[in-house]
Coordinates of C-alpha atoms in Angstrom, one line a residue:
X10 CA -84.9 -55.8 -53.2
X11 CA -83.0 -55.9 -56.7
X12 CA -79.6 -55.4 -56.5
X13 CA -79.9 -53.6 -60.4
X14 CA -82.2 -51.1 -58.5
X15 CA -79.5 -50.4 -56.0
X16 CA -77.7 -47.0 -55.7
X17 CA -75.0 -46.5 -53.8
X18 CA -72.3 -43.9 -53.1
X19 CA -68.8 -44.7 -53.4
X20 CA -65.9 -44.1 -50.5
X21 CA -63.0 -45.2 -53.0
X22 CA -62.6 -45.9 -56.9
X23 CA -61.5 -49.5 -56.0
X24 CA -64.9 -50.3 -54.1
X25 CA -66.4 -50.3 -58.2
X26 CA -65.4 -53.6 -59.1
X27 CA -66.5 -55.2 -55.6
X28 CA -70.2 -53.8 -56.1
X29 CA -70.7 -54.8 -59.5
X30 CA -69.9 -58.5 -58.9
X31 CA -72.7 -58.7 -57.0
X32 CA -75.2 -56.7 -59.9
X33 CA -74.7 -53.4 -58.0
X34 CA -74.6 -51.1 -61.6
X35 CA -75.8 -47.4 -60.4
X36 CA -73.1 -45.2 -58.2
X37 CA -73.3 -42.0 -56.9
X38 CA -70.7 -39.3 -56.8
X39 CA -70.6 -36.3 -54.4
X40 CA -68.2 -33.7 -55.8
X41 CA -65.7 -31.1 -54.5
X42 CA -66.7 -28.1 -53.7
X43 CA -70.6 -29.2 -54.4
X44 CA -71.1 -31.5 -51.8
X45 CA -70.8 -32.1 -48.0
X46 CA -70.5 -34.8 -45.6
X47 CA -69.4 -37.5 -48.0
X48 CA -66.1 -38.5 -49.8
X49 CA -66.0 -36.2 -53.0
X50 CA -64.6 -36.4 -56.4
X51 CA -63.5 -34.4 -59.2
X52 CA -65.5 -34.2 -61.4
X53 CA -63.2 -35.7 -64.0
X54 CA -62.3 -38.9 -62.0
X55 CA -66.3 -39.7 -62.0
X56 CA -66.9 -42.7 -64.2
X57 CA -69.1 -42.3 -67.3
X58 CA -72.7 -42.9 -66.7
X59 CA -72.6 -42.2 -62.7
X60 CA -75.1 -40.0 -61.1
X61 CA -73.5 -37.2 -59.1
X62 CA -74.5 -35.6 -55.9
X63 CA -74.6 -32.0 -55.3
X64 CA -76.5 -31.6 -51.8
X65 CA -74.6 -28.0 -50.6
X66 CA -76.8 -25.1 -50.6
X67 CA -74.9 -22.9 -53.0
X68 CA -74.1 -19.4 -52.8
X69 CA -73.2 -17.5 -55.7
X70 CA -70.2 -18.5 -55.5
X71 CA -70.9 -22.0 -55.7
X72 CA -73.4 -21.0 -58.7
X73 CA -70.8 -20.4 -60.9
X74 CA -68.7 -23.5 -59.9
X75 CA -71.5 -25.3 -61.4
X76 CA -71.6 -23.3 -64.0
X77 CA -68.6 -24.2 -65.3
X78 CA -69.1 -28.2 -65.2
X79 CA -72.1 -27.8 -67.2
X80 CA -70.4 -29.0 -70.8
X81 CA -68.6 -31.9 -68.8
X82 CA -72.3 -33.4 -67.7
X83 CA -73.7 -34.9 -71.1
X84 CA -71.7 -37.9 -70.2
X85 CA -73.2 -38.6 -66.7
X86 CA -76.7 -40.1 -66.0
X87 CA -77.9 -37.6 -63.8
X88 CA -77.5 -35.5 -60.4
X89 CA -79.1 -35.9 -57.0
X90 CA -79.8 -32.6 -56.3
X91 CA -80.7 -30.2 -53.3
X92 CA -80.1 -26.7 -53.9
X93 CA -83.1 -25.2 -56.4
X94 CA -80.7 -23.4 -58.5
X95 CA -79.6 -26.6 -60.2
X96 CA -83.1 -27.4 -61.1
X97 CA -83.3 -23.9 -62.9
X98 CA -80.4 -24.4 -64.6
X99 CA -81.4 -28.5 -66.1
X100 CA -84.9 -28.7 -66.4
X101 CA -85.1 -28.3 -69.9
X102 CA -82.0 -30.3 -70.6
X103 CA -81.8 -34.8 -71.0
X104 CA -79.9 -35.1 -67.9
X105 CA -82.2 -37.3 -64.9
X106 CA -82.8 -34.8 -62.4
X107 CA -83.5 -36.2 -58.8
X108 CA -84.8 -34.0 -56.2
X109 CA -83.3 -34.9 -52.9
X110 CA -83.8 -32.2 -50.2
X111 CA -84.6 -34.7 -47.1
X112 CA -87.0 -32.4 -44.7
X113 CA -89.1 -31.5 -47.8
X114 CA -89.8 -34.6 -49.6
X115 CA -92.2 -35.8 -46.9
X116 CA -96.0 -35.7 -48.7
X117 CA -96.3 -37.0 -52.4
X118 CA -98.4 -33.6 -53.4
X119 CA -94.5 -31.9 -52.9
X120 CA -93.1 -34.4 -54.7
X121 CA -95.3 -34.8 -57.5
X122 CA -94.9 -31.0 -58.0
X123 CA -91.3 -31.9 -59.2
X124 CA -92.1 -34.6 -60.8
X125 CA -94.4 -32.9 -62.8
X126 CA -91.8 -29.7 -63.4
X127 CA -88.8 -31.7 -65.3
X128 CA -87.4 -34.0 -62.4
X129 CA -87.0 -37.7 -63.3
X130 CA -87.6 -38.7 -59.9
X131 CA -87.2 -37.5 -55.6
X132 CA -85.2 -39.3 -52.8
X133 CA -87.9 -39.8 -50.2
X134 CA -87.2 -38.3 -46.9
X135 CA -86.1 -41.3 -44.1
X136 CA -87.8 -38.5 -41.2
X137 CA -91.0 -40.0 -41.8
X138 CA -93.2 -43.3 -40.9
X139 CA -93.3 -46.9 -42.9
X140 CA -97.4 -45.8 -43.2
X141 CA -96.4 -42.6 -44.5
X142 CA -93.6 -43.6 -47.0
X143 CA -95.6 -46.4 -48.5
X144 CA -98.4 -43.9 -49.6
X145 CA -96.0 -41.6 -50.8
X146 CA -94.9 -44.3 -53.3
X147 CA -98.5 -46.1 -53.8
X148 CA -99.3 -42.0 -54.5
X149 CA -96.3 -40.9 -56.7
X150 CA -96.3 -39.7 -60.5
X151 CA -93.4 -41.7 -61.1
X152 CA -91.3 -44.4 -59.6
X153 CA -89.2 -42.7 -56.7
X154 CA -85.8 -43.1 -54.6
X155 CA -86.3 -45.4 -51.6
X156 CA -83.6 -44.0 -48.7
X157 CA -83.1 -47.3 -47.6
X158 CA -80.4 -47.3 -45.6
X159 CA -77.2 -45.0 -44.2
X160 CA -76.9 -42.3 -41.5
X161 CA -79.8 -40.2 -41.0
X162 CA -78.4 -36.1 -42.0
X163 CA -79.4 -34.3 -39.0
X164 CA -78.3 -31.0 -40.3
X165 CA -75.7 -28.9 -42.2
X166 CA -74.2 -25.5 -41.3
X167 CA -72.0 -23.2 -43.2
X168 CA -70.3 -22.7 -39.2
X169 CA -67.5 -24.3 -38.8
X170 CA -68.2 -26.1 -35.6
X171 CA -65.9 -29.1 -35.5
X172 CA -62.2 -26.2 -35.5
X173 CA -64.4 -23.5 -33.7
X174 CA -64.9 -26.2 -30.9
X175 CA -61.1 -27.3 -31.2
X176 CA -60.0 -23.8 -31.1
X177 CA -62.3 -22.8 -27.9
X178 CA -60.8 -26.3 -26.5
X179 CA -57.3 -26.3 -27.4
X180 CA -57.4 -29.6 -29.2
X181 CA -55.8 -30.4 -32.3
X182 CA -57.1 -29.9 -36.0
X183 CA -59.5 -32.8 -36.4
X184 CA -62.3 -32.9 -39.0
X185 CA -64.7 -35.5 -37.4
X186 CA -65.6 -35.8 -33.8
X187 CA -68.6 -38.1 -32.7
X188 CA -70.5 -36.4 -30.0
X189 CA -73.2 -37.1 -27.3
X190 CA -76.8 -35.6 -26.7
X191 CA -77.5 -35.9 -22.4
X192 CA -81.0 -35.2 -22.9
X193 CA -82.2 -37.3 -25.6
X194 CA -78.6 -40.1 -24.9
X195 CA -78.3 -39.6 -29.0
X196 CA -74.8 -40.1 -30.7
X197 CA -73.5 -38.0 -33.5
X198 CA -70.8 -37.7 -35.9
X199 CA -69.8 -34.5 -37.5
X200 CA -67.7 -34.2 -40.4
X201 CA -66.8 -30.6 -41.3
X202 CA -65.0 -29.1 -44.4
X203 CA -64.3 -26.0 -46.3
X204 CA -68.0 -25.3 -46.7
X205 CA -69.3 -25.9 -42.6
X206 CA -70.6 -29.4 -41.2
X207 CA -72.7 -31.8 -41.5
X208 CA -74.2 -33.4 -38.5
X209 CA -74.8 -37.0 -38.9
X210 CA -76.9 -39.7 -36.4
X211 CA -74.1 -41.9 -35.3
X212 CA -75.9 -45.2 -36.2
X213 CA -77.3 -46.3 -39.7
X214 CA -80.8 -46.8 -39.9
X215 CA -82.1 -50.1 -42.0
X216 CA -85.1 -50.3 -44.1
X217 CA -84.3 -53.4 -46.6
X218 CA -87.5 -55.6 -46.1
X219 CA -89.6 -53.8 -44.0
X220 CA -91.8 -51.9 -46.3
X221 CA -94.4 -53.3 -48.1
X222 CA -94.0 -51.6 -51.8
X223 CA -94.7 -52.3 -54.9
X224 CA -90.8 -53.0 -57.0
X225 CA -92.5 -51.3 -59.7
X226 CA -92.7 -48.1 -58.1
X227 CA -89.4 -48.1 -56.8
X228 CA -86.5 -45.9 -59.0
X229 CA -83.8 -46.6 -57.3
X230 CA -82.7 -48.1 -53.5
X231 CA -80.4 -45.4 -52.2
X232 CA -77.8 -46.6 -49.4
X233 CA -75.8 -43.9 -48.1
X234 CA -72.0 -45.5 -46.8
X235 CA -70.2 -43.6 -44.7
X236 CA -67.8 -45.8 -43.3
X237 CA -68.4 -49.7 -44.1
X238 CA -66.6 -51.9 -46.4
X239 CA -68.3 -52.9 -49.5
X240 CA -68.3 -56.6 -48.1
X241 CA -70.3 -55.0 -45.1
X242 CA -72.8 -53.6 -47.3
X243 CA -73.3 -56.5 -49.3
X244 CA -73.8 -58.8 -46.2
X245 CA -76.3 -56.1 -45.2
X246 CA -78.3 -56.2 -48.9
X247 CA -78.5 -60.1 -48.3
X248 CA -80.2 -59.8 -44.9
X249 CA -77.8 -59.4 -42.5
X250 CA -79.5 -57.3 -39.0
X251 CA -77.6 -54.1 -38.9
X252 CA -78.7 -50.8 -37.9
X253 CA -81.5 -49.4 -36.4
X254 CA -85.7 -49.0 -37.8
X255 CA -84.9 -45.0 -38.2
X256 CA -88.4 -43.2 -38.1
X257 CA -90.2 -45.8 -39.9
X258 CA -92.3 -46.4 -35.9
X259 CA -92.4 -43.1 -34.4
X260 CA -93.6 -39.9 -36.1
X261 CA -90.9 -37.0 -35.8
X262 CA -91.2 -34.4 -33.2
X263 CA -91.3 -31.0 -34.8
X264 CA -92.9 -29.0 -31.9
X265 CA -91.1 -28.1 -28.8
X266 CA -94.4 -29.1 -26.9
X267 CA -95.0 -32.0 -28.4
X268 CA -91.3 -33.1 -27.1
X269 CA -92.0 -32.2 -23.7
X270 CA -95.3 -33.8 -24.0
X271 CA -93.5 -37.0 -24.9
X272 CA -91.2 -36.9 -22.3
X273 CA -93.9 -36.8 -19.9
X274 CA -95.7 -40.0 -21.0
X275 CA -92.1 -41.4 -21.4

């Protein structure tokens, strides 16, 4: 994997300089009010030539918020986008528009549909099999975003779970909790603000070096950090074990029967 084809999010300003002595030269930047479950920016602290991430699913409301940064983007490289209203708004303009909506991008026909409509490129989902993610990029108009590694977004709600929970509970104000499936033993962490929660697997998953893909085909590596320090991420880049195989071995259940079904053979 080529660290120049890396794409990472950034936790703090002063993890920059760290990342691009090691080559690292392509950062991503959720911001306020537009974004959920990561650190967010204004969208006048973002560095020139950064891509930005806008993965809420905006109301009208949050239309018009990006409305209004529209004659501050010319200076970016592009946005990671999920919610369809961004696409309508600059698919006719230079910006690199990157469709990233995780439990859609999971056949190549759906993502070559975007490619073909204005978008530079699509983050493929991480809910699907090492079989099925190398024929999405062997069958791809263009090269596309590997999610290589980071915690796997389960969901996110516009309910305020995390302080509905606290109130019912009587605990203090706290933002993220880390929380325990019985049936399945699964951890998660939820981090909620002003605009609900996102609901994140507890554990990163890994990709780097277990696909076989062609470089050439590949856009961009996207690592998702939540909570490492940029030392930790490099190690990681280089080879070091960390984190789990995600999907890439077993297919996702997506029928209640098929769960049950599972738990029998299990």
């Amino acid at each position: 994997m080529q660290t120049s084809k890396v794409l990472i999010n950034i936790n703090n300003l002063s993890e920059l300089d760290e990342y691009k002595k090691v080559g690292i030269a392509n950062f991503l930047f959720p911001i306020k009010n537009l974004s959920v479950g990561y650190t967010s920016y204004d969208i006048d602290e973002v560095p020139d030539q950064s891509y930005l991430l806008i993965n809420r699913v905006l109301d009208t409301e949050g239309i018009n918020t990006f409305k209004s940064l529209i004659p501050k983007l010319n200076r970016f490289k592009g946005i990671v986008f999920e919610d369809l209203g961004i696409f309508n708004m600059l698919k006719d303009s230079d910006l690199e528009l990157i469709w990233n909506q995780a439990h859609f991008a999971v056949n190549y026909n759906s993502i070559n549909y975007y490619l073909e409509h204005g978008c530079e490129s699509a983050v493929i989902s991480n809910e699907i099999t090492k079989e099925e993610i190398e024929e999405i990029i062997d069958k791809a108009n263009k090269p596309v975003v590997l999610n290589i590694f980071g915690k796997n977004m389960i969901m996110y709600s516009r309910r305020s779970l995390v302080s509905n929970f606290n109130k019912h509970a009587g605990i203090g104000d706290v933002n993220n909790v880390d929380i325990k499936d019985k049936t399945d033993k699964a951890y998660f962490t939820l981090k909620e603000d002003a605009y609900g929660t996102a609901v994140f697997n507890k554990e990163y998953f890994n990709y780097i070096n277990k696909l076989d893909i062609n470089d050439n085909k590949i856009k961009y590596y996207l690592i998702t950090n939540l909570d490492l320090e940029p030392n930790k991420i490099i190690n990681i880049i280089n080879g070091e074990q960390y984190g789990n195989d995600g999907f890439l071995y077993k297919k996702t259940t997506y029928k209640m029967s098929e769960y049950d079904d599972r738990k029998k053979v299990e």
